[in-house]
Backbone as a printed PyTorch tensor [residue, N CA C, xyz], in Angstrom:
tensor([[[  0.8450,  -1.1700,   0.0000],
         [  0.0000,   0.0000,   0.0000],
         [  0.8880,   1.2300,   0.0000]],

        [[  0.6070,   2.1500,  -0.8840],
         [  1.3650,   3.3890,  -0.9900],
         [  0.7650,   4.4250,  -0.0560]],

        [[  1.5980,   5.0390,   0.7650],
         [  1.1220,   6.0720,   1.6920],
         [  1.0040,   7.4000,   0.9680]],

        [[  0.1180,   8.2390,   1.4370],
         [ -0.0140,   9.6080,   0.9180],
         [  1.2270,  10.4010,   1.2810]],

        [[  1.4170,  11.5120,   0.6090],
         [  2.5610,  12.3830,   0.8780],
         [  2.5690,  12.7970,   2.3450]],

        [[  3.7520,  12.8380,   2.9810],
         [  3.8250,  13.1030,   4.4140],
         [  3.3220,  14.4850,   4.8300]],

        [[  3.2390,  15.4580,   3.8910],
         [  2.7850,  16.7880,   4.2700],
         [  1.2800,  16.8310,   4.5730]],

        [[  0.5750,  15.7700,   4.2730],
         [ -0.8460,  15.6870,   4.5780],
         [ -1.0080,  14.9250,   5.8870]],

        [[ -1.7140,  15.5140,   6.8010],
         [ -1.8960,  14.9100,   8.1100],
         [ -2.9270,  13.7850,   8.0400]],

        [[ -2.4540,  12.5480,   8.1600],
         [ -3.3480,  11.4030,   8.0300],
         [ -4.3950,  11.3490,   9.1440]],

        [[ -4.0600,  11.8350,  10.3290],
         [ -5.0160,  11.7940,  11.4420],
         [ -6.1020,  12.8430,  11.2580]],

        [[ -5.7440,  13.9550,  10.6730],
         [ -6.7400,  14.9720,  10.3490],
         [ -7.6900,  14.4320,   9.2730]],

        [[ -7.1520,  13.7020,   8.3270],
         [ -7.9830,  13.0890,   7.2930],
         [ -8.9060,  12.0210,   7.8800]],

        [[ -8.4090,  11.2330,   8.8250],
         [ -9.2650,  10.2540,   9.4910],
         [-10.4130,  10.9770,  10.1890]],

        [[-10.0980,  12.0720,  10.8760],
         [-11.1460,  12.8590,  11.5300],
         [-12.1440,  13.3830,  10.5010]],

        [[-11.6500,  13.7670,   9.3320],
         [-12.5280,  14.2300,   8.2640],
         [-13.4790,  13.1410,   7.7900]],

        [[-12.9540,  11.9390,   7.5860],
         [-13.8110,  10.8200,   7.1740],
         [-14.8280,  10.4950,   8.2610]],

        [[-14.3640,  10.4780,   9.5140],
         [-15.3000,  10.2300,  10.6180],
         [-16.3690,  11.3220,  10.6750]],

        [[-15.9670,  12.5620,  10.4150],
         [-16.9060,  13.6750,  10.4380],
         [-17.9540,  13.5790,   9.3440]],

        [[-17.5300,  13.2600,   8.1320],
         [-18.4760,  13.1390,   7.0200],
         [-19.4710,  12.0140,   7.2840]],

        [[-18.9710,  10.8890,   7.7430],
         [-19.8560,   9.7610,   8.0270],
         [-20.7550,  10.0900,   9.2270]],

        [[-20.2370,  10.8470,  10.1900],
         [-21.0650,  11.2600,  11.3280],
         [-22.2190,  12.1430,  10.8740]],

        [[-21.9900,  12.9870,   9.8910],
         [-23.0780,  13.8160,   9.3500],
         [-24.1840,  12.9230,   8.7910]],

        [[-23.8010,  11.8950,   8.0440],
         [-24.7800,  10.9490,   7.5050],
         [-25.5480,  10.2960,   8.6550]],

        [[-24.8310,   9.8860,   9.6870],
         [-25.4680,   9.2400,  10.8320],
         [-26.4070,  10.1980,  11.5660]],

        [[-25.9860,  11.4300,  11.7630],
         [-26.8130,  12.4080,  12.4830],
         [-28.0630,  12.7450,  11.6800]],

        [[-27.9160,  12.9620,  10.3760],
         [-29.0950,  13.2450,   9.5470],
         [-30.0670,  12.0670,   9.6140]],

        [[-29.5280,  10.8580,   9.5220],
         [-30.3750,   9.6750,   9.6570],
         [-31.0480,   9.6190,  11.0120]],

        [[-30.2940,   9.9510,  12.0510],
         [-30.8570,   9.9590,  13.4050],
         [-31.9530,  10.9930,  13.5680]],

        [[-31.7480,  12.1640,  13.0040],
         [-32.7670,  13.2140,  13.0850],
         [-34.0280,  12.8210,  12.3160]],

        [[-33.8300,  12.1080,  11.2180],
         [-34.9680,  11.6620,  10.4190],
         [-35.6530,  10.4430,  11.0310]],

        [[-35.0440,   9.8900,  12.0480],
         [-35.5810,   8.6740,  12.6550],
         [-36.1810,   8.9270,  14.0330]],

        [[-36.5510,  10.1650,  14.3110],
         [-37.0780,  10.4630,  15.6480],
         [-38.3280,   9.6580,  15.9640]],

        [[-39.1120,   9.3380,  14.9480],
         [-40.3250,   8.5450,  15.1840],
         [-40.1550,   7.0990,  14.7160]],

        [[-38.9190,   6.7020,  14.4670],
         [-38.6620,   5.3780,  13.8920],
         [-39.1930,   4.2420,  14.7540]],

        [[-38.9910,   4.3040,  16.0620],
         [-39.4580,   3.2030,  16.9260],
         [-40.9600,   3.0170,  16.8120]],

        [[-41.6910,   4.1230,  16.8220],
         [-43.1530,   4.0430,  16.7280],
         [-43.5900,   3.5210,  15.3560]],

        [[-42.9730,   4.0670,  14.3060],
         [-43.3100,   3.6290,  12.9470],
         [-42.9820,   2.1530,  12.7870]],

        [[-41.8090,   1.7500,  13.2190],
         [-41.3660,   0.3670,  13.0950],
         [-42.3120,  -0.5730,  13.8510]],

        [[-42.7500,  -0.1440,  15.0380],
         [-43.6440,  -0.9710,  15.8520],
         [-45.0250,  -1.1300,  15.2060]],

        [[-45.4600,  -0.1330,  14.4530],
         [-46.7870,  -0.1870,  13.8100],
         [-46.8090,  -1.0500,  12.5540]],

        [[-45.6600,  -1.3170,  11.9850],
         [-45.5910,  -2.0730,  10.7360],
         [-45.7640,  -3.5660,  10.9670]],

        [[-46.4350,  -4.2040,  10.0330],
         [-46.4660,  -5.6670,  10.0100],
         [-45.0740,  -6.1040,   9.5650]],

        [[-44.4430,  -6.9800,  10.3590],
         [-43.0590,  -7.3740,  10.0900],
         [-42.9290,  -8.8830,   9.9970]],

        [[-41.9130,  -9.3270,   9.2810],
         [-41.6730, -10.7760,   9.2390],
         [-41.1740, -11.2420,  10.6120]],

        [[-41.3160, -12.5110,  10.9000],
         [-40.9000, -13.0170,  12.2130],
         [-39.3990, -12.8790,  12.4890]],

        [[-38.6040, -12.7180,  11.4560],
         [-37.1520, -12.6090,  11.6130],
         [-36.6810, -11.1650,  11.7310]],

        [[-37.6060, -10.2310,  11.8520],
         [-37.2290,  -8.8180,  11.9930],
         [-36.5540,  -8.6010,  13.3510]],

        [[-35.4870,  -7.8270,  13.3730],
         [-34.7900,  -7.5780,  14.6480],
         [-35.5630,  -6.5640,  15.4990]],

        [[-35.2850,  -6.5530,  16.7960],
         [-35.9040,  -5.5140,  17.6300],
         [-35.3290,  -4.1440,  17.2570]],

        [[-36.1350,  -3.1160,  17.4170],
         [-35.7040,  -1.7530,  17.0760],
         [-34.4400,  -1.3610,  17.8320]],

        [[-34.2590,  -1.8790,  19.0350],
         [-33.1010,  -1.5130,  19.8530],
         [-31.7710,  -1.9900,  19.2720]],

        [[-31.8070,  -2.8970,  18.3180],
         [-30.5720,  -3.4160,  17.7180],
         [-29.9640,  -2.4580,  16.6880]],

        [[-30.7920,  -1.6430,  16.0620],
         [-30.3160,  -0.8120,  14.9530],
         [-29.2560,   0.2030,  15.3690]],

        [[-29.4540,   0.8980,  16.4540],
         [-28.4970,   1.9200,  16.8940],
         [-27.0890,   1.3750,  17.1040]],

        [[-26.9260,   0.3370,  17.9250],
         [-25.5790,  -0.2050,  18.1390],
         [-24.9350,  -0.7510,  16.8650]],

        [[-25.7100,  -1.4280,  16.0270],
         [-25.1490,  -1.9770,  14.7920],
         [-24.6820,  -0.8440,  13.8900]],

        [[-25.5180,   0.1840,  13.7000],
         [-25.1390,   1.2830,  12.8250],
         [-23.9540,   2.0630,  13.3620]],

        [[-23.8350,   2.1830,  14.6710],
         [-22.6870,   2.8910,  15.2380],
         [-21.3870,   2.2150,  14.8150]],

        [[-21.3300,   0.9160,  14.9590],
         [-20.1270,   0.1600,  14.5670],
         [-19.9140,   0.2620,  13.0580]],

        [[-20.9810,   0.0990,  12.2950],
         [-20.8360,   0.1410,  10.8390],
         [-20.3730,   1.5090,  10.3480]],

        [[-20.8900,   2.5830,  10.9300],
         [-20.4640,   3.9170,  10.4920],
         [-18.9740,   4.1350,  10.7560]],

        [[-18.4670,   3.6310,  11.8650],
         [-17.0280,   3.7540,  12.1300],
         [-16.2310,   2.9720,  11.0920]],

        [[-16.6710,   1.7590,  10.7760],
         [-15.9300,   0.9630,   9.7880],
         [-16.0100,   1.5900,   8.3900]],

        [[-17.1400,   2.2080,   8.0600],
         [-17.2780,   2.8860,   6.7610],
         [-16.2750,   4.0410,   6.6790]],

        [[-16.1620,   4.8160,   7.7430],
         [-15.2280,   5.9430,   7.7660],
         [-13.7810,   5.4610,   7.6720]],

        [[-13.4400,   4.4470,   8.4360],
         [-12.0640,   3.9310,   8.4100],
         [-11.7480,   3.3400,   7.0330]],

        [[-12.7110,   2.6840,   6.4160],
         [-12.4960,   2.1410,   5.0630],
         [-12.1800,   3.2660,   4.0800]],

        [[-12.9260,   4.3480,   4.1430],
         [-12.6570,   5.4880,   3.2540],
         [-11.2780,   6.0610,   3.4900]],

        [[-10.9030,   6.1720,   4.7550],
         [ -9.5860,   6.7060,   5.1150],
         [ -8.4620,   5.7910,   4.6200]],

        [[ -8.6250,   4.4890,   4.8110],
         [ -7.6040,   3.5520,   4.3290],
         [ -7.4650,   3.6310,   2.8110]],

        [[ -8.5710,   3.7610,   2.1350],
         [ -8.5200,   3.9080,   0.6760],
         [ -7.8140,   5.2140,   0.3000]],

        [[ -8.1240,   6.2900,   0.9770],
         [ -7.4570,   7.5770,   0.7410],
         [ -5.9450,   7.4390,   0.8980]],

        [[ -5.5170,   6.7000,   1.9150],
         [ -4.0830,   6.5430,   2.1780],
         [ -3.3470,   5.8440,   1.0440]],

        [[ -4.0640,   5.1860,   0.1510],
         [ -3.4300,   4.5110,  -0.9910],
         [ -3.4490,   5.3720,  -2.2460]],

        [[ -3.7360,   6.6560,  -2.1010],
         [ -3.9350,   7.5370,  -3.2640],
         [ -5.0710,   6.9970,  -4.1220]],

        [[ -6.1570,   6.6460,  -3.4580],
         [ -7.3220,   6.0580,  -4.1170],
         [ -7.8030,   6.8360,  -5.3290]],

        [[ -8.3470,   6.0990,  -6.2570],
         [ -8.8370,   6.6700,  -7.5120],
         [-10.1470,   7.4220,  -7.3000]],

        [[-10.4080,   8.3350,  -8.1990],
         [-11.6310,   9.1290,  -8.1500],
         [-12.8710,   8.2520,  -8.2230]],

        [[-12.8380,   7.2080,  -9.0390],
         [-14.0170,   6.3250,  -9.1530],
         [-14.3690,   5.6850,  -7.8220]],

        [[-13.3730,   5.2840,  -7.0650],
         [-13.6340,   4.6910,  -5.7560],
         [-14.2640,   5.6920,  -4.8110]],

        [[-13.7560,   6.9140,  -4.8120],
         [-14.3350,   7.9500,  -3.9520],
         [-15.7260,   8.3490,  -4.4210]],

        [[-15.9560,   8.3550,  -5.7270],
         [-17.2860,   8.6760,  -6.2480],
         [-18.2940,   7.6230,  -5.7790]],

        [[-17.9350,   6.3510,  -5.8900],
         [-18.8250,   5.2760,  -5.4380],
         [-19.0690,   5.3950,  -3.9300]],

        [[-18.0270,   5.6580,  -3.1890],
         [-18.1260,   5.8240,  -1.7300],
         [-19.1070,   6.9560,  -1.3920]],

        [[-18.9540,   8.0930,  -2.0530],
         [-19.8190,   9.2390,  -1.8020],
         [-21.2590,   8.9830,  -2.2020]],

        [[-21.4640,   8.3370,  -3.3500],
         [-22.8200,   8.0030,  -3.7860],
         [-23.4670,   7.0480,  -2.7940]],

        [[-22.6760,   6.1110,  -2.2800],
         [-23.1860,   5.1910,  -1.2680],
         [-23.6140,   5.9250,  -0.0020]],

        [[-22.8160,   6.8900,   0.4170],
         [-23.1960,   7.6700,   1.5990],
         [-24.4890,   8.4420,   1.3520]],

        [[-24.6550,   8.9550,   0.1380],
         [-25.8830,   9.6800,  -0.1940],
         [-27.0950,   8.7530,  -0.1400]],

        [[-27.0040,   7.5670,  -0.7600],
         [-28.1260,   6.6170,  -0.7080],
         [-28.4020,   6.1930,   0.7340]],

        [[-27.3510,   6.0240,   1.5270],
         [-27.5010,   5.6750,   2.9340],
         [-28.2610,   6.7870,   3.6610]],

        [[-27.8590,   8.0180,   3.4220],
         [-28.4790,   9.1680,   4.0690],
         [-29.9650,   9.2820,   3.7030]],

        [[-30.3190,   8.9740,   2.4720],
         [-31.7030,   9.1290,   2.0060],
         [-32.6580,   8.0760,   2.5400]],

        [[-32.1650,   6.8800,   2.8500],
         [-33.0620,   5.7830,   3.1890],
         [-33.9320,   6.0870,   4.4040]],

        [[-33.3730,   6.5360,   5.4950],
         [-34.1400,   6.7370,   6.7260],
         [-35.2660,   7.7550,   6.5480]],

        [[-34.9940,   8.9480,   5.9930],
         [-36.1220,   9.8680,   5.7900],
         [-37.1820,   9.3050,   4.8460]],

        [[-36.7530,   8.5670,   3.8220],
         [-37.7290,   7.9800,   2.9060],
         [-38.6130,   6.9650,   3.6210]],

        [[-38.0030,   6.0800,   4.3680],
         [-38.7510,   4.9900,   4.9950],
         [-39.5830,   5.4700,   6.1800]],

        [[-38.9730,   6.2070,   7.0920],
         [-39.6550,   6.5560,   8.3330],
         [-40.4290,   7.8670,   8.2760]],

        [[-39.8460,   8.9000,   7.7490],
         [-40.5090,  10.2010,   7.7720],
         [-41.5060,  10.3820,   6.6370]],

        [[-41.1710,   9.8610,   5.4580],
         [-42.0680,  10.0100,   4.3140],
         [-43.0610,   8.8650,   4.2040]],

        [[-42.7860,   7.7820,   4.8950],
         [-43.6510,   6.6080,   4.7880],
         [-43.6150,   5.9900,   3.3990]],

        [[-42.5310,   6.2100,   2.6880],
         [-42.3920,   5.7340,   1.3120],
         [-41.5460,   4.4680,   1.2780]],

        [[-42.0790,   3.3890,   1.8080],
         [-41.3140,   2.1420,   1.9030],
         [-40.8870,   1.6140,   0.5390]],

        [[-41.7150,   1.8000,  -0.4780],
         [-41.3520,   1.3320,  -1.8240],
         [-40.1880,   2.1540,  -2.3980]],

        [[-40.2400,   3.4570,  -2.2180],
         [-39.1450,   4.3120,  -2.6960],
         [-37.8780,   4.0000,  -1.8960]],

        [[-38.0410,   3.7800,  -0.5860],
         [-36.8930,   3.4080,   0.2500],
         [-36.2950,   2.0850,  -0.2200]],

        [[-37.1570,   1.1620,  -0.6570],
         [-36.6610,  -0.1170,  -1.1720],
         [-35.8250,   0.1100,  -2.4390]],

        [[-36.2860,   0.9710,  -3.3250],
         [-35.4970,   1.2790,  -4.5250],
         [-34.1620,   1.9020,  -4.1220]],

        [[-34.1950,   2.7960,  -3.1450],
         [-32.9720,   3.4390,  -2.6590],
         [-31.9870,   2.4090,  -2.1160]],

        [[-32.4580,   1.5020,  -1.2830],
         [-31.5390,   0.5410,  -0.6590],
         [-31.0390,  -0.4880,  -1.6770]],

        [[-31.8480,  -0.8000,  -2.6860],
         [-31.3470,  -1.6790,  -3.7580],
         [-30.1960,  -1.0110,  -4.5070]],

        [[-30.3390,   0.2880,  -4.7690],
         [-29.2370,   1.0300,  -5.3940],
         [-28.0280,   1.0740,  -4.4640]],

        [[-28.2780,   1.2570,  -3.1710],
         [-27.1900,   1.2560,  -2.1840],
         [-26.4530,  -0.0810,  -2.2080]],

        [[-27.1880,  -1.1800,  -2.2810],
         [-26.5520,  -2.5070,  -2.3450],
         [-25.5610,  -2.5730,  -3.5050]],

        [[-26.0140,  -2.1350,  -4.6730],
         [-25.1730,  -2.1810,  -5.8710],
         [-23.9530,  -1.2780,  -5.6970]],

        [[-24.1750,  -0.0720,  -5.1980],
         [-23.0750,   0.8800,  -5.0420],
         [-22.0460,   0.3590,  -4.0390]],

        [[-22.4860,  -0.2690,  -2.9680],
         [-21.5330,  -0.7990,  -1.9840],
         [-20.7290,  -1.9480,  -2.5810]],

        [[-21.3440,  -2.7930,  -3.3860],
         [-20.5990,  -3.8640,  -4.0660],
         [-19.5350,  -3.2520,  -4.9840]],

        [[-19.9120,  -2.2260,  -5.7360],
         [-18.9600,  -1.5470,  -6.6220],
         [-17.8380,  -0.9150,  -5.8090]],

        [[-18.2050,  -0.2770,  -4.6950],
         [-17.1960,   0.3580,  -3.8360],
         [-16.2200,  -0.6730,  -3.2880]],

        [[-16.7210,  -1.8010,  -2.8400],
         [-15.8460,  -2.8660,  -2.3360],
         [-14.8870,  -3.3160,  -3.4370]],

        [[-15.3970,  -3.4960,  -4.6420],
         [-14.5370,  -3.9310,  -5.7540],
         [-13.4640,  -2.8830,  -6.0550]],

        [[-13.8560,  -1.6180,  -6.0990],
         [-12.8870,  -0.5570,  -6.3920],
         [-11.8740,  -0.3880,  -5.2630]],

        [[-12.3380,  -0.4150,  -4.0230],
         [-11.4250,  -0.2880,  -2.8850],
         [-10.4720,  -1.4790,  -2.8350]],

        [[-10.9800,  -2.6650,  -3.1730],
         [-10.1710,  -3.8770,  -3.1050],
         [ -8.9830,  -3.8710,  -4.0470]],

        [[ -9.0440,  -3.0810,  -5.0970],
         [ -7.9070,  -2.9750,  -6.0260],
         [ -6.7000,  -2.3190,  -5.3820]],

        [[ -6.9330,  -1.4980,  -4.3770],
         [ -5.8400,  -0.7550,  -3.7450],
         [ -5.6350,  -1.1030,  -2.2780]],

        [[ -6.7080,  -1.5050,  -1.6040],
         [ -6.6040,  -1.8080,  -0.1700],
         [ -7.5770,  -2.9240,   0.1910]],

        [[ -7.0260,  -4.0960,   0.4140],
         [ -7.8640,  -5.2270,   0.8340],
         [ -8.5210,  -4.9380,   2.1820]],

        [[ -7.8170,  -4.2280,   3.0510],
         [ -8.3770,  -3.8960,   4.3730],
         [ -9.5800,  -2.9670,   4.2310]],

        [[ -9.4670,  -1.9530,   3.3710],
         [-10.5880,  -1.0240,   3.1640],
         [-11.7980,  -1.7750,   2.6150]],

        [[-11.5660,  -2.6540,   1.6590],
         [-12.6610,  -3.4440,   1.0880],
         [-13.2740,  -4.3590,   2.1430]],

        [[-12.4260,  -5.0110,   2.9310],
         [-12.9200,  -5.9380,   3.9620],
         [-13.7610,  -5.2230,   5.0110]],

        [[-13.4100,  -3.9870,   5.3430],
         [-14.1830,  -3.2350,   6.3330],
         [-15.5990,  -2.9220,   5.8540]],

        [[-15.8150,  -2.9510,   4.5510],
         [-17.1480,  -2.6760,   4.0170],
         [-18.0170,  -3.9280,   3.8990]],

        [[-17.4420,  -5.0940,   4.0600],
         [-18.2000,  -6.3410,   3.9140],
         [-19.3010,  -6.4790,   4.9830]],

        [[-19.0310,  -6.2030,   6.2660],
         [-20.1380,  -6.2740,   7.2400],
         [-21.2580,  -5.2790,   6.9230]],

        [[-20.8920,  -4.1080,   6.4330],
         [-21.8660,  -3.1080,   6.0080],
         [-22.7380,  -3.6790,   4.8890]],

        [[-22.1180,  -4.2930,   3.9090],
         [-22.8740,  -4.9080,   2.8220],
         [-23.8100,  -5.9870,   3.3690]],

        [[-23.3060,  -6.8210,   4.2520],
         [-24.1510,  -7.8610,   4.8470],
         [-25.3680,  -7.2770,   5.5570]],

        [[-25.1480,  -6.2120,   6.3180],
         [-26.2510,  -5.5970,   7.0560],
         [-27.2630,  -4.9560,   6.1050]],

        [[-26.7880,  -4.2570,   5.0770],
         [-27.7550,  -3.6140,   4.1830],
         [-28.4820,  -4.6350,   3.3010]],

        [[-27.8470,  -5.7550,   2.9980],
         [-28.5660,  -6.8080,   2.2830],
         [-29.6840,  -7.3750,   3.1670]],

        [[-29.3970,  -7.5500,   4.4400],
         [-30.4220,  -7.9800,   5.3970],
         [-31.5190,  -6.9190,   5.4890]],

        [[-31.1230,  -5.6520,   5.5730],
         [-32.0900,  -4.5620,   5.6430],
         [-32.9280,  -4.4860,   4.3650]],

        [[-32.3230,  -4.8090,   3.2330],
         [-33.0590,  -4.8150,   1.9690],
         [-34.1540,  -5.8600,   1.9980]],

        [[-33.8320,  -7.0480,   2.4770],
         [-34.8560,  -8.1020,   2.5490],
         [-35.9380,  -7.7270,   3.5610]],

        [[-35.5480,  -7.0770,   4.6400],
         [-36.5220,  -6.6190,   5.6310],
         [-37.4300,  -5.5460,   5.0230]],

        [[-36.8400,  -4.5990,   4.3290],
         [-37.6120,  -3.5400,   3.6650],
         [-38.5860,  -4.1600,   2.6620]],

        [[-38.1170,  -5.1320,   1.8620],
         [-38.9760,  -5.7860,   0.8870],
         [-40.1200,  -6.5310,   1.5750]],

        [[-39.8100,  -7.2270,   2.6560],
         [-40.8450,  -7.9600,   3.3850],
         [-41.8800,  -6.9950,   3.9510]],

        [[-41.4640,  -5.8640,   4.4560],
         [-42.3900,  -4.8690,   4.9990],
         [-43.2810,  -4.3110,   3.8920]],

        [[-42.7100,  -4.0830,   2.7080],
         [-43.5140,  -3.6180,   1.5730],
         [-44.5920,  -4.6620,   1.2540]],

        [[-44.2230,  -5.9300,   1.2130],
         [-45.1760,  -6.9940,   0.8840],
         [-46.2460,  -7.1380,   1.9780]],

        [[-45.8340,  -7.0730,   3.2380],
         [-46.7590,  -7.3120,   4.3490],
         [-47.6650,  -6.1160,   4.6490]],

        [[-47.2590,  -4.9520,   4.2050],
         [-48.0500,  -3.7580,   4.5190],
         [-48.6670,  -3.2110,   3.2600]]])
């Protein structure tokens, strides 16, 4: 792995990645103020997790997403990888307001399906330069694939 030029502060960049991902998390959190109530009112499949599980899981995933971006940056990552990463963050940011605040579960399903594809592309692009960065996104992909099936089941059941 090739390191970035030493005149760039890598720890400041890590803070930047954590900050950008934190913005996505905070916007999602603000859009999810009524999420517990909305989630409880929905007809759900028997394998749906309790609402209390989402916060801790997303906290860990957001940290790994930020660290993955930072590790990719440290390899002088290509623009395409950063574009996919950014588009993924945008789709991630949009899902919660679509699903919970707008009540648009079908539109949210389209959003998360696009997110699934973008995260797969991001993993492939990151993997060309940093296996660690790509590996850090695999649990995220697993969780959003699970969330996609949950979103689809909720659309069917409701």
